PDB file of C-alpha atoms in Angstrom:
ATOM      1  CA  UNK E1401      96.412  50.221 145.737  1.00 76.00           C
ATOM      2  CA  UNK E1402      95.132  53.012 143.483  1.00 84.00           C
ATOM      3  CA  UNK E1403      98.011  52.388 141.102  1.00 88.00           C
ATOM      4  CA  UNK E1404      97.090  48.715 140.879  1.00 90.00           C
ATOM      5  CA  UNK E1405      93.474  49.584 140.059  1.00 92.00           C
ATOM      6  CA  UNK E1406      94.551  52.012 137.360  1.00 94.00           C
ATOM      7  CA  UNK E1407      96.892  49.427 135.854  1.00 93.00           C
ATOM      8  CA  UNK E1408      94.058  46.866 135.851  1.00 94.00           C
ATOM      9  CA  UNK E1409      91.847  49.359 134.013  1.00 95.00           C
ATOM     10  CA  UNK E1410      94.663  49.960 131.528  1.00 95.00           C
ATOM     11  CA  UNK E1411      95.054  46.204 131.024  1.00 95.00           C
ATOM     12  CA  UNK E1412      91.329  45.854 130.370  1.00 96.00           C
ATOM     13  CA  UNK E1413      91.452  48.680 127.816  1.00 96.00           C
ATOM     14  CA  UNK E1414      94.508  47.150 126.154  1.00 96.00           C
ATOM     15  CA  UNK E1415      92.826  43.753 125.873  1.00 96.00           C
ATOM     16  CA  UNK E1416      89.645  45.226 124.415  1.00 96.00           C
ATOM     17  CA  UNK E1417      91.684  47.374 122.002  1.00 96.00           C
ATOM     18  CA  UNK E1418      93.568  44.268 120.925  1.00 96.00           C
ATOM     19  CA  UNK E1419      90.222  42.642 120.102  1.00 95.00           C
ATOM     20  CA  UNK E1420      89.416  45.540 117.777  1.00 94.00           C
ATOM     21  CA  UNK E1421      92.893  45.409 116.231  1.00 94.00           C
ATOM     22  CA  UNK E1422      92.646  41.667 115.560  1.00 94.00           C
ATOM     23  CA  UNK E1423      88.951  41.626 114.542  1.00 92.00           C
ATOM     24  CA  UNK E1424      88.073  45.106 113.268  1.00 91.00           C
ATOM     25  CA  UNK E1425      85.051  43.608 111.480  1.00 91.00           C
ATOM     26  CA  UNK E1426      83.115  43.487 114.753  1.00 91.00           C
ATOM     27  CA  UNK E1427      82.673  47.258 114.531  1.00 89.00           C
ATOM     28  CA  UNK E1428      80.269  46.724 111.620  1.00 89.00           C
ATOM     29  CA  UNK E1429      77.471  45.978 114.057  1.00 91.00           C
ATOM     30  CA  UNK E1430      75.783  48.466 116.363  1.00 92.00           C
ATOM     31  CA  UNK E1431      77.208  46.801 119.442  1.00 93.00           C
ATOM     32  CA  UNK E1432      80.657  46.782 117.858  1.00 93.00           C
ATOM     33  CA  UNK E1433      80.441  50.495 117.164  1.00 92.00           C
ATOM     34  CA  UNK E1434      79.538  51.181 120.782  1.00 94.00           C
ATOM     35  CA  UNK E1435      82.403  48.998 121.915  1.00 94.00           C
ATOM     36  CA  UNK E1436      84.795  50.849 119.613  1.00 94.00           C
ATOM     37  CA  UNK E1437      83.672  54.166 121.070  1.00 95.00           C
ATOM     38  CA  UNK E1438      84.167  52.879 124.590  1.00 96.00           C
ATOM     39  CA  UNK E1439      87.520  51.238 123.932  1.00 95.00           C
ATOM     40  CA  UNK E1440      89.078  53.772 121.581  1.00 95.00           C
ATOM     41  CA  UNK E1441      87.712  56.944 123.151  1.00 96.00           C
ATOM     42  CA  UNK E1442      86.106  56.807 126.581  1.00 96.00           C
ATOM     43  CA  UNK E1443      88.314  54.271 128.352  1.00 96.00           C
ATOM     44  CA  UNK E1444      91.642  55.715 127.122  1.00 96.00           C
ATOM     45  CA  UNK E1445      90.585  59.171 128.316  1.00 96.00           C
ATOM     46  CA  UNK E1446      89.676  57.688 131.689  1.00 96.00           C
ATOM     47  CA  UNK E1447      92.994  55.820 131.892  1.00 95.00           C
ATOM     48  CA  UNK E1448      95.017  58.905 130.999  1.00 95.00           C
ATOM     49  CA  UNK E1449      93.091  61.063 133.463  1.00 94.00           C
ATOM     50  CA  UNK E1450      93.474  58.633 136.351  1.00 94.00           C
ATOM     51  CA  UNK E1451      97.067  57.832 135.427  1.00 93.00           C
ATOM     52  CA  UNK E1452      97.901  61.514 135.254  1.00 91.00           C
ATOM     53  CA  UNK E1453      96.381  62.120 138.678  1.00 91.00           C
ATOM     54  CA  UNK E1454      98.398  59.211 140.078  1.00 91.00           C
ATOM     55  CA  UNK E1455     101.581  60.571 138.511  1.00 90.00           C
ATOM     56  CA  UNK E1456     100.936  63.988 140.045  1.00 87.00           C
ATOM     57  CA  UNK E1457     100.523  62.340 143.445  1.00 88.00           C
ATOM     58  CA  UNK E1458     103.759  60.400 142.968  1.00 88.00           C
ATOM     59  CA  UNK E1459     105.524  63.639 142.097  1.00 88.00           C
ATOM     60  CA  UNK E1460     104.807  64.941 145.609  1.00 89.00           C
ATOM     61  CA  UNK E1461     106.712  62.109 147.287  1.00 90.00           C
ATOM     62  CA  UNK E1462     110.084  62.601 148.962  1.00 92.00           C
ATOM     63  CA  UNK E1463     111.376  59.594 147.021  1.00 90.00           C
ATOM     64  CA  UNK E1464     110.451  61.319 143.756  1.00 90.00           C
ATOM     65  CA  UNK E1465     112.319  64.514 144.613  1.00 90.00           C
ATOM     66  CA  UNK E1466     115.403  62.781 145.921  1.00 91.00           C
ATOM     67  CA  UNK E1467     115.634  60.375 142.967  1.00 89.00           C
ATOM     68  CA  UNK E1468     117.631  62.932 140.998  1.00 88.00           C
ATOM     69  CA  UNK E1469     121.329  62.654 141.758  1.00 86.00           C
ATOM     70  CA  UNK E1470     121.701  66.379 142.249  1.00 89.00           C
ATOM     71  CA  UNK E1471     119.276  66.216 145.199  1.00 90.00           C
ATOM     72  CA  UNK E1472     121.283  63.631 147.142  1.00 92.00           C
ATOM     73  CA  UNK E1473     122.920  66.212 149.477  1.00 93.00           C
ATOM     74  CA  UNK E1474     119.506  67.697 150.207  1.00 93.00           C
ATOM     75  CA  UNK E1475     118.251  64.263 151.186  1.00 93.00           C
ATOM     76  CA  UNK E1476     121.220  63.863 153.524  1.00 93.00           C
ATOM     77  CA  UNK E1477     120.548  67.269 155.053  1.00 94.00           C
ATOM     78  CA  UNK E1478     117.211  65.958 156.333  1.00 94.00           C
ATOM     79  CA  UNK E1479     119.090  63.657 158.718  1.00 94.00           C
ATOM     80  CA  UNK E1480     121.422  66.204 160.275  1.00 94.00           C
ATOM     81  CA  UNK E1481     121.320  65.764 164.038  1.00 94.00           C
ATOM     82  CA  UNK E1482     120.850  69.409 164.990  1.00 92.00           C
ATOM     83  CA  UNK E1483     117.506  70.984 165.929  1.00 91.00           C
ATOM     84  CA  UNK E1484     118.751  74.304 164.590  1.00 91.00           C
ATOM     85  CA  UNK E1485     118.653  72.957 161.042  1.00 93.00           C
ATOM     86  CA  UNK E1486     115.153  73.787 159.855  1.00 93.00           C
ATOM     87  CA  UNK E1487     114.626  71.073 157.247  1.00 94.00           C
ATOM     88  CA  UNK E1488     116.069  68.323 159.473  1.00 94.00           C
ATOM     89  CA  UNK E1489     114.024  69.384 162.514  1.00 94.00           C
ATOM     90  CA  UNK E1490     110.815  69.381 160.481  1.00 95.00           C
ATOM     91  CA  UNK E1491     111.547  66.052 158.815  1.00 94.00           C
ATOM     92  CA  UNK E1492     112.755  64.117 161.865  1.00 94.00           C
ATOM     93  CA  UNK E1493     109.916  65.273 164.123  1.00 93.00           C
ATOM     94  CA  UNK E1494     107.264  64.694 161.454  1.00 93.00           C
ATOM     95  CA  UNK E1495     106.258  68.345 161.476  1.00 93.00           C
ATOM     96  CA  UNK E1496     105.850  67.696 157.773  1.00 93.00           C
ATOM     97  CA  UNK E1497     104.765  64.310 156.406  1.00 93.00           C
ATOM     98  CA  UNK E1498     107.967  62.329 155.959  1.00 92.00           C
ATOM     99  CA  UNK E1499     106.774  60.891 152.643  1.00 92.00           C
ATOM    100  CA  UNK E1500     105.968  64.371 151.232  1.00 92.00           C
ATOM    101  CA  UNK E1501     108.590  66.369 153.094  1.00 92.00           C
ATOM    102  CA  UNK E1502     109.991  68.295 150.148  1.00 92.00           C
ATOM    103  CA  UNK E1503     106.637  69.142 148.580  1.00 90.00           C
ATOM    104  CA  UNK E1504     105.065  70.332 151.853  1.00 91.00           C
ATOM    105  CA  UNK E1505     107.571  73.161 152.178  1.00 91.00           C
ATOM    106  CA  UNK E1506     108.435  73.762 148.532  1.00 90.00           C
ATOM    107  CA  UNK E1507     104.924  74.064 147.184  1.00 84.00           C
ATOM    108  CA  UNK E1508     103.003  77.291 146.815  1.00 79.00           C
ATOM    109  CA  UNK E1509      99.954  77.722 149.043  1.00 75.00           C
ATOM    110  CA  UNK E1510      98.417  80.527 147.007  1.00 72.00           C
ATOM    111  CA  UNK E1511      95.537  79.987 144.589  1.00 74.00           C
ATOM    112  CA  UNK E1512      96.683  77.738 141.731  1.00 72.00           C
ATOM    113  CA  UNK E1513      99.887  77.444 143.723  1.00 73.00           C
ATOM    114  CA  UNK E1514      99.948  73.707 143.224  1.00 75.00           C
ATOM    115  CA  UNK E1515      99.918  74.249 139.459  1.00 76.00           C
ATOM    116  CA  UNK E1516     102.721  76.793 139.737  1.00 78.00           C
ATOM    117  CA  UNK E1517     104.727  74.365 141.842  1.00 78.00           C
ATOM    118  CA  UNK E1518     104.291  71.648 139.215  1.00 78.00           C
ATOM    119  CA  UNK E1519     105.336  74.012 136.411  1.00 78.00           C
ATOM    120  CA  UNK E1520     108.398  74.894 138.464  1.00 79.00           C
ATOM    121  CA  UNK E1521     109.114  71.195 138.697  1.00 80.00           C
ATOM    122  CA  UNK E1522     109.002  70.910 134.910  1.00 80.00           C
ATOM    123  CA  UNK E1523     111.516  73.737 134.777  1.00 83.00           C
ATOM    124  CA  UNK E1524     113.792  71.723 137.111  1.00 83.00           C
ATOM    125  CA  UNK E1525     113.548  68.808 134.659  1.00 82.00           C
ATOM    126  CA  UNK E1526     114.410  71.027 131.727  1.00 84.00           C
ATOM    127  CA  UNK E1527     117.479  72.435 133.489  1.00 85.00           C
ATOM    128  CA  UNK E1528     118.558  69.014 134.783  1.00 83.00           C
ATOM    129  CA  UNK E1529     118.290  67.109 131.485  1.00 83.00           C
ATOM    130  CA  UNK E1530     118.680  69.773 128.808  1.00 85.00           C
ATOM    131  CA  UNK E1531     120.339  72.694 130.565  1.00 87.00           C
ATOM    132  CA  UNK E1532     123.388  73.140 132.761  1.00 87.00           C
ATOM    133  CA  UNK E1533     122.450  72.132 136.286  1.00 86.00           C
ATOM    134  CA  UNK E1534     124.436  73.963 138.976  1.00 88.00           C
ATOM    135  CA  UNK E1535     126.405  72.157 141.664  1.00 89.00           C
ATOM    136  CA  UNK E1536     124.135  71.130 144.572  1.00 89.00           C
ATOM    137  CA  UNK E1537     125.519  73.830 146.862  1.00 87.00           C
ATOM    138  CA  UNK E1538     124.782  76.481 144.226  1.00 88.00           C
ATOM    139  CA  UNK E1539     121.135  75.584 143.697  1.00 88.00           C
ATOM    140  CA  UNK E1540     118.880  78.525 144.514  1.00 87.00           C
ATOM    141  CA  UNK E1541     115.117  78.966 144.636  1.00 87.00           C
ATOM    142  CA  UNK E1542     113.637  80.717 141.594  1.00 84.00           C
ATOM    143  CA  UNK E1543     112.147  83.340 143.909  1.00 86.00           C
ATOM    144  CA  UNK E1544     112.685  84.170 147.591  1.00 89.00           C
ATOM    145  CA  UNK E1545     110.907  81.814 149.960  1.00 91.00           C
ATOM    146  CA  UNK E1546     107.552  83.303 150.892  1.00 92.00           C
ATOM    147  CA  UNK E1547     106.531  83.309 154.560  1.00 93.00           C
ATOM    148  CA  UNK E1548     103.096  82.227 153.388  1.00 92.00           C
ATOM    149  CA  UNK E1549     104.435  78.676 153.034  1.00 92.00           C
ATOM    150  CA  UNK E1550     105.607  78.682 156.678  1.00 93.00           C
ATOM    151  CA  UNK E1551     102.467  80.389 157.944  1.00 93.00           C
ATOM    152  CA  UNK E1552     100.271  77.868 156.173  1.00 92.00           C
ATOM    153  CA  UNK E1553     101.041  75.629 159.144  1.00 93.00           C
ATOM    154  CA  UNK E1554     102.485  77.937 161.790  1.00 94.00           C
ATOM    155  CA  UNK E1555      99.988  80.825 161.712  1.00 92.00           C
ATOM    156  CA  UNK E1556      97.800  80.625 164.806  1.00 93.00           C
ATOM    157  CA  UNK E1557     100.121  78.196 166.529  1.00 94.00           C
ATOM    158  CA  UNK E1558     100.969  79.123 170.081  1.00 94.00           C
ATOM    159  CA  UNK E1559     104.709  78.777 169.541  1.00 91.00           C
ATOM    160  CA  UNK E1560     104.505  81.281 166.683  1.00 92.00           C
ATOM    161  CA  UNK E1561     101.994  83.767 168.100  1.00 93.00           C
ATOM    162  CA  UNK E1562     103.321  83.793 171.685  1.00 93.00           C
ATOM    163  CA  UNK E1563     106.962  82.841 171.203  1.00 91.00           C
ATOM    164  CA  UNK E1564     109.307  84.969 173.314  1.00 92.00           C
ATOM    165  CA  UNK E1565     111.458  86.052 170.382  1.00 91.00           C
ATOM    166  CA  UNK E1566     108.456  86.722 168.126  1.00 92.00           C
ATOM    167  CA  UNK E1567     106.741  88.945 170.687  1.00 92.00           C
ATOM    168  CA  UNK E1568     109.848  90.813 171.895  1.00 92.00           C
ATOM    169  CA  UNK E1569     109.433  93.345 169.076  1.00 92.00           C
ATOM    170  CA  UNK E1570     105.740  94.293 168.555  1.00 92.00           C
ATOM    171  CA  UNK E1571     106.404  95.007 164.875  1.00 93.00           C
ATOM    172  CA  UNK E1572     107.919  91.621 164.140  1.00 93.00           C
ATOM    173  CA  UNK E1573     104.776  89.499 163.880  1.00 93.00           C
ATOM    174  CA  UNK E1574     103.021  91.916 161.485  1.00 93.00           C
ATOM    175  CA  UNK E1575     106.195  92.086 159.395  1.00 93.00           C
ATOM    176  CA  UNK E1576     106.361  88.288 159.248  1.00 93.00           C
ATOM    177  CA  UNK E1577     102.706  88.002 158.275  1.00 93.00           C
ATOM    178  CA  UNK E1578     103.177  90.629 155.568  1.00 94.00           C
ATOM    179  CA  UNK E1579     106.281  88.824 154.254  1.00 93.00           C
ATOM    180  CA  UNK E1580     108.327  91.989 154.858  1.00 93.00           C
ATOM    181  CA  UNK E1581     110.679  90.109 157.171  1.00 92.00           C
ATOM    182  CA  UNK E1582     111.555  86.598 156.127  1.00 93.00           C
ATOM    183  CA  UNK E1583     111.187  83.739 158.581  1.00 93.00           C
ATOM    184  CA  UNK E1584     114.454  82.504 157.131  1.00 92.00           C
ATOM    185  CA  UNK E1585     116.422  85.654 157.946  1.00 86.00           C
ATOM    186  CA  UNK E1586     119.900  85.202 159.327  1.00 80.00           C
ATOM    187  CA  UNK E1587     119.743  84.979 163.094  1.00 82.00           C
ATOM    188  CA  UNK E1588     116.241  83.532 162.977  1.00 90.00           C
ATOM    189  CA  UNK E1589     115.559  80.324 161.052  1.00 91.00           C
ATOM    190  CA  UNK E1590     118.314  80.844 158.517  1.00 89.00           C
ATOM    191  CA  UNK E1591     119.948  77.397 158.650  1.00 91.00           C
ATOM    192  CA  UNK E1592     117.892  75.258 156.322  1.00 92.00           C
ATOM    193  CA  UNK E1593     119.710  72.601 154.267  1.00 93.00           C
ATOM    194  CA  UNK E1594     123.288  73.796 154.923  1.00 89.00           C
ATOM    195  CA  UNK E1595     124.816  71.865 152.029  1.00 91.00           C
ATOM    196  CA  UNK E1596     128.366  73.236 152.568  1.00 90.00           C
ATOM    197  CA  UNK E1597     128.231  72.029 156.183  1.00 90.00           C
ATOM    198  CA  UNK E1598     127.208  68.451 155.407  1.00 91.00           C
ATOM    199  CA  UNK E1599     130.688  66.982 155.558  1.00 91.00           C
ATOM    200  CA  UNK E1600     131.167  68.077 159.164  1.00 90.00           C
ATOM    201  CA  UNK E1601     127.645  67.364 160.357  1.00 90.00           C
ATOM    202  CA  UNK E1602     126.507  64.670 162.731  1.00 91.00           C
ATOM    203  CA  UNK E1603     123.653  62.537 161.437  1.00 91.00           C
ATOM    204  CA  UNK E1604     120.607  61.018 163.055  1.00 91.00           C
ATOM    205  CA  UNK E1605     119.738  57.410 162.325  1.00 87.00           C
ATOM    206  CA  UNK E1606     116.068  56.474 162.581  1.00 79.00           C
ATOM    207  CA  UNK E1607     115.490  53.582 164.958  1.00 73.00           C
ATOM    208  CA  UNK E1608     118.267  54.580 167.334  1.00 57.00           C
TER     209      UNK E1608
ATOM    210  CA  UNK N 111      95.282  40.785 109.855  1.00 56.00           C
ATOM    211  CA  UNK N 112      94.793  44.008 107.890  1.00 60.00           C
ATOM    212  CA  UNK N 113      91.231  45.296 107.780  1.00 57.00           C
ATOM    213  CA  UNK N 114      89.152  44.733 104.703  1.00 66.00           C
ATOM    214  CA  UNK N 115      88.480  48.393 104.132  1.00 85.00           C
ATOM    215  CA  UNK N 116      89.833  51.811 104.950  1.00 88.00           C
ATOM    216  CA  UNK N 117      87.660  52.239 108.025  1.00 89.00           C
ATOM    217  CA  UNK N 118      88.786  48.972 109.546  1.00 91.00           C
ATOM    218  CA  UNK N 119      92.439  49.741 108.853  1.00 92.00           C
ATOM    219  CA  UNK N 120      92.086  53.101 110.548  1.00 93.00           C
ATOM    220  CA  UNK N 121      90.441  51.485 113.537  1.00 93.00           C
ATOM    221  CA  UNK N 122      93.317  49.031 113.727  1.00 95.00           C
ATOM    222  CA  UNK N 123      95.844  51.856 113.617  1.00 95.00           C
ATOM    223  CA  UNK N 124      93.902  53.719 116.307  1.00 95.00           C
ATOM    224  CA  UNK N 125      93.820  50.588 118.440  1.00 96.00           C
ATOM    225  CA  UNK N 126      97.550  50.020 118.058  1.00 96.00           C
ATOM    226  CA  UNK N 127      98.357  53.612 118.985  1.00 97.00           C
ATOM    227  CA  UNK N 128      96.113  53.436 122.055  1.00 96.00           C
ATOM    228  CA  UNK N 129      97.675  50.134 123.103  1.00 97.00           C
ATOM    229  CA  UNK N 130     101.212  51.492 122.779  1.00 96.00           C
ATOM    230  CA  UNK N 131     100.348  54.644 124.682  1.00 96.00           C
ATOM    231  CA  UNK N 132      98.617  52.772 127.486  1.00 96.00           C
ATOM    232  CA  UNK N 133     101.493  50.290 127.825  1.00 95.00           C
ATOM    233  CA  UNK N 134     103.919  53.189 128.227  1.00 95.00           C
ATOM    234  CA  UNK N 135     101.625  54.724 130.815  1.00 94.00           C
ATOM    235  CA  UNK N 136     101.203  51.500 132.765  1.00 93.00           C
ATOM    236  CA  UNK N 137     104.959  50.988 133.011  1.00 92.00           C
ATOM    237  CA  UNK N 138     105.490  54.598 134.092  1.00 92.00           C
ATOM    238  CA  UNK N 139     103.000  54.241 136.938  1.00 90.00           C
ATOM    239  CA  UNK N 140     105.267  51.836 138.819  1.00 86.00           C
ATOM    240  CA  UNK N 141     108.251  54.140 138.575  1.00 83.00           C
ATOM    241  CA  UNK N 142     108.200  57.237 140.831  1.00 80.00           C
ATOM    242  CA  UNK N 143     110.834  59.234 138.941  1.00 86.00           C
ATOM    243  CA  UNK N 144     110.729  62.538 137.066  1.00 87.00           C
ATOM    244  CA  UNK N 145     111.710  60.728 133.898  1.00 87.00           C
ATOM    245  CA  UNK N 146     108.673  58.472 134.269  1.00 90.00           C
ATOM    246  CA  UNK N 147     106.473  61.550 134.509  1.00 89.00           C
ATOM    247  CA  UNK N 148     108.040  62.979 131.357  1.00 88.00           C
ATOM    248  CA  UNK N 149     107.632  59.682 129.459  1.00 92.00           C
ATOM    249  CA  UNK N 150     104.052  59.425 130.657  1.00 92.00           C
ATOM    250  CA  UNK N 151     103.188  62.893 129.400  1.00 89.00           C
ATOM    251  CA  UNK N 152     105.222  63.147 126.215  1.00 91.00           C
ATOM    252  CA  UNK N 153     105.146  59.562 124.949  1.00 94.00           C
ATOM    253  CA  UNK N 154     102.143  57.916 126.587  1.00 94.00           C
ATOM    254  CA  UNK N 155      99.686  60.762 126.245  1.00 95.00           C
ATOM    255  CA  UNK N 156     100.935  61.517 122.700  1.00 96.00           C
ATOM    256  CA  UNK N 157     100.309  57.974 121.494  1.00 96.00           C
ATOM    257  CA  UNK N 158      96.921  57.739 123.193  1.00 96.00           C
ATOM    258  CA  UNK N 159      95.956  61.154 121.859  1.00 96.00           C
ATOM    259  CA  UNK N 160      97.011  60.145 118.360  1.00 97.00           C
ATOM    260  CA  UNK N 161      94.942  56.976 118.640  1.00 96.00           C
ATOM    261  CA  UNK N 162      91.906  58.971 119.757  1.00 96.00           C
ATOM    262  CA  UNK N 163      92.318  61.382 116.850  1.00 96.00           C
ATOM    263  CA  UNK N 164      92.677  58.583 114.309  1.00 95.00           C
ATOM    264  CA  UNK N 165      89.526  56.959 115.712  1.00 95.00           C
ATOM    265  CA  UNK N 166      87.555  60.206 115.572  1.00 94.00           C
ATOM    266  CA  UNK N 167      88.794  60.888 112.043  1.00 94.00           C
ATOM    267  CA  UNK N 168      87.822  57.395 110.934  1.00 91.00           C
ATOM    268  CA  UNK N 169      84.348  57.909 112.386  1.00 89.00           C
ATOM    269  CA  UNK N 170      83.700  61.258 110.707  1.00 90.00           C
ATOM    270  CA  UNK N 171      85.282  60.368 107.380  1.00 86.00           C
ATOM    271  CA  UNK N 172      83.376  57.124 106.753  1.00 72.00           C
ATOM    272  CA  UNK N 173      81.208  57.238 103.645  1.00 67.00           C
ATOM    273  CA  UNK N 174      77.978  55.267 103.524  1.00 57.00           C
TER     274      UNK N 174
END
């Protein structure tokens, strides 16, 4: 709906700009000058601002992330029928919004983290189109996954704070909160996308 | 079609650049792909920005 409104605003600006292109003489009058300012300055800035915001929202969608061919195995990994697979369990049980599944986990919840995440996305584009993209199974995060992104949702949750495994060692929870021990350590939640295991995996189909 | 004087021609050029940029942007909005984002930023915004600059230049450079 927002996209439609922005496109309508763009169409209006285009039509008014076309009037100035076809009849530039109308800018000789005071009203024409005001119209020129509106059409050739204010409205285009508004259109670009709103369009840019809409594009940034689109870039958070699962569809956006998985539209690149190299991400196809990662999309398939979301449907693995195994609760031990972290990404699949989160996606299938809507622990993350299904339409923003990738962004919810792969953003950065620190200050200006959203901006950093977007800049990282531009780096992906550069590597994909102008660099040498690795094979899907060789794709690695630019930096180790920070527990902060998990704790953004899980901190304070009963399953995290009072889980049997988490409370067995009194030093574990502080280490997790301090990012000294990764949530994704082997033996804990270390099976995430499991790209090499996709060919042997069983898959869940939504709708039964 | 061409404006009678320099100012009008510059306004026409500004208008054409803005139109081109906005058309690129409108088409990119219906396409949720990284390439659409890149086209939006590097083509759409560039054309619109150029149109804005031509308009501002035409306004400040007019001689009465």
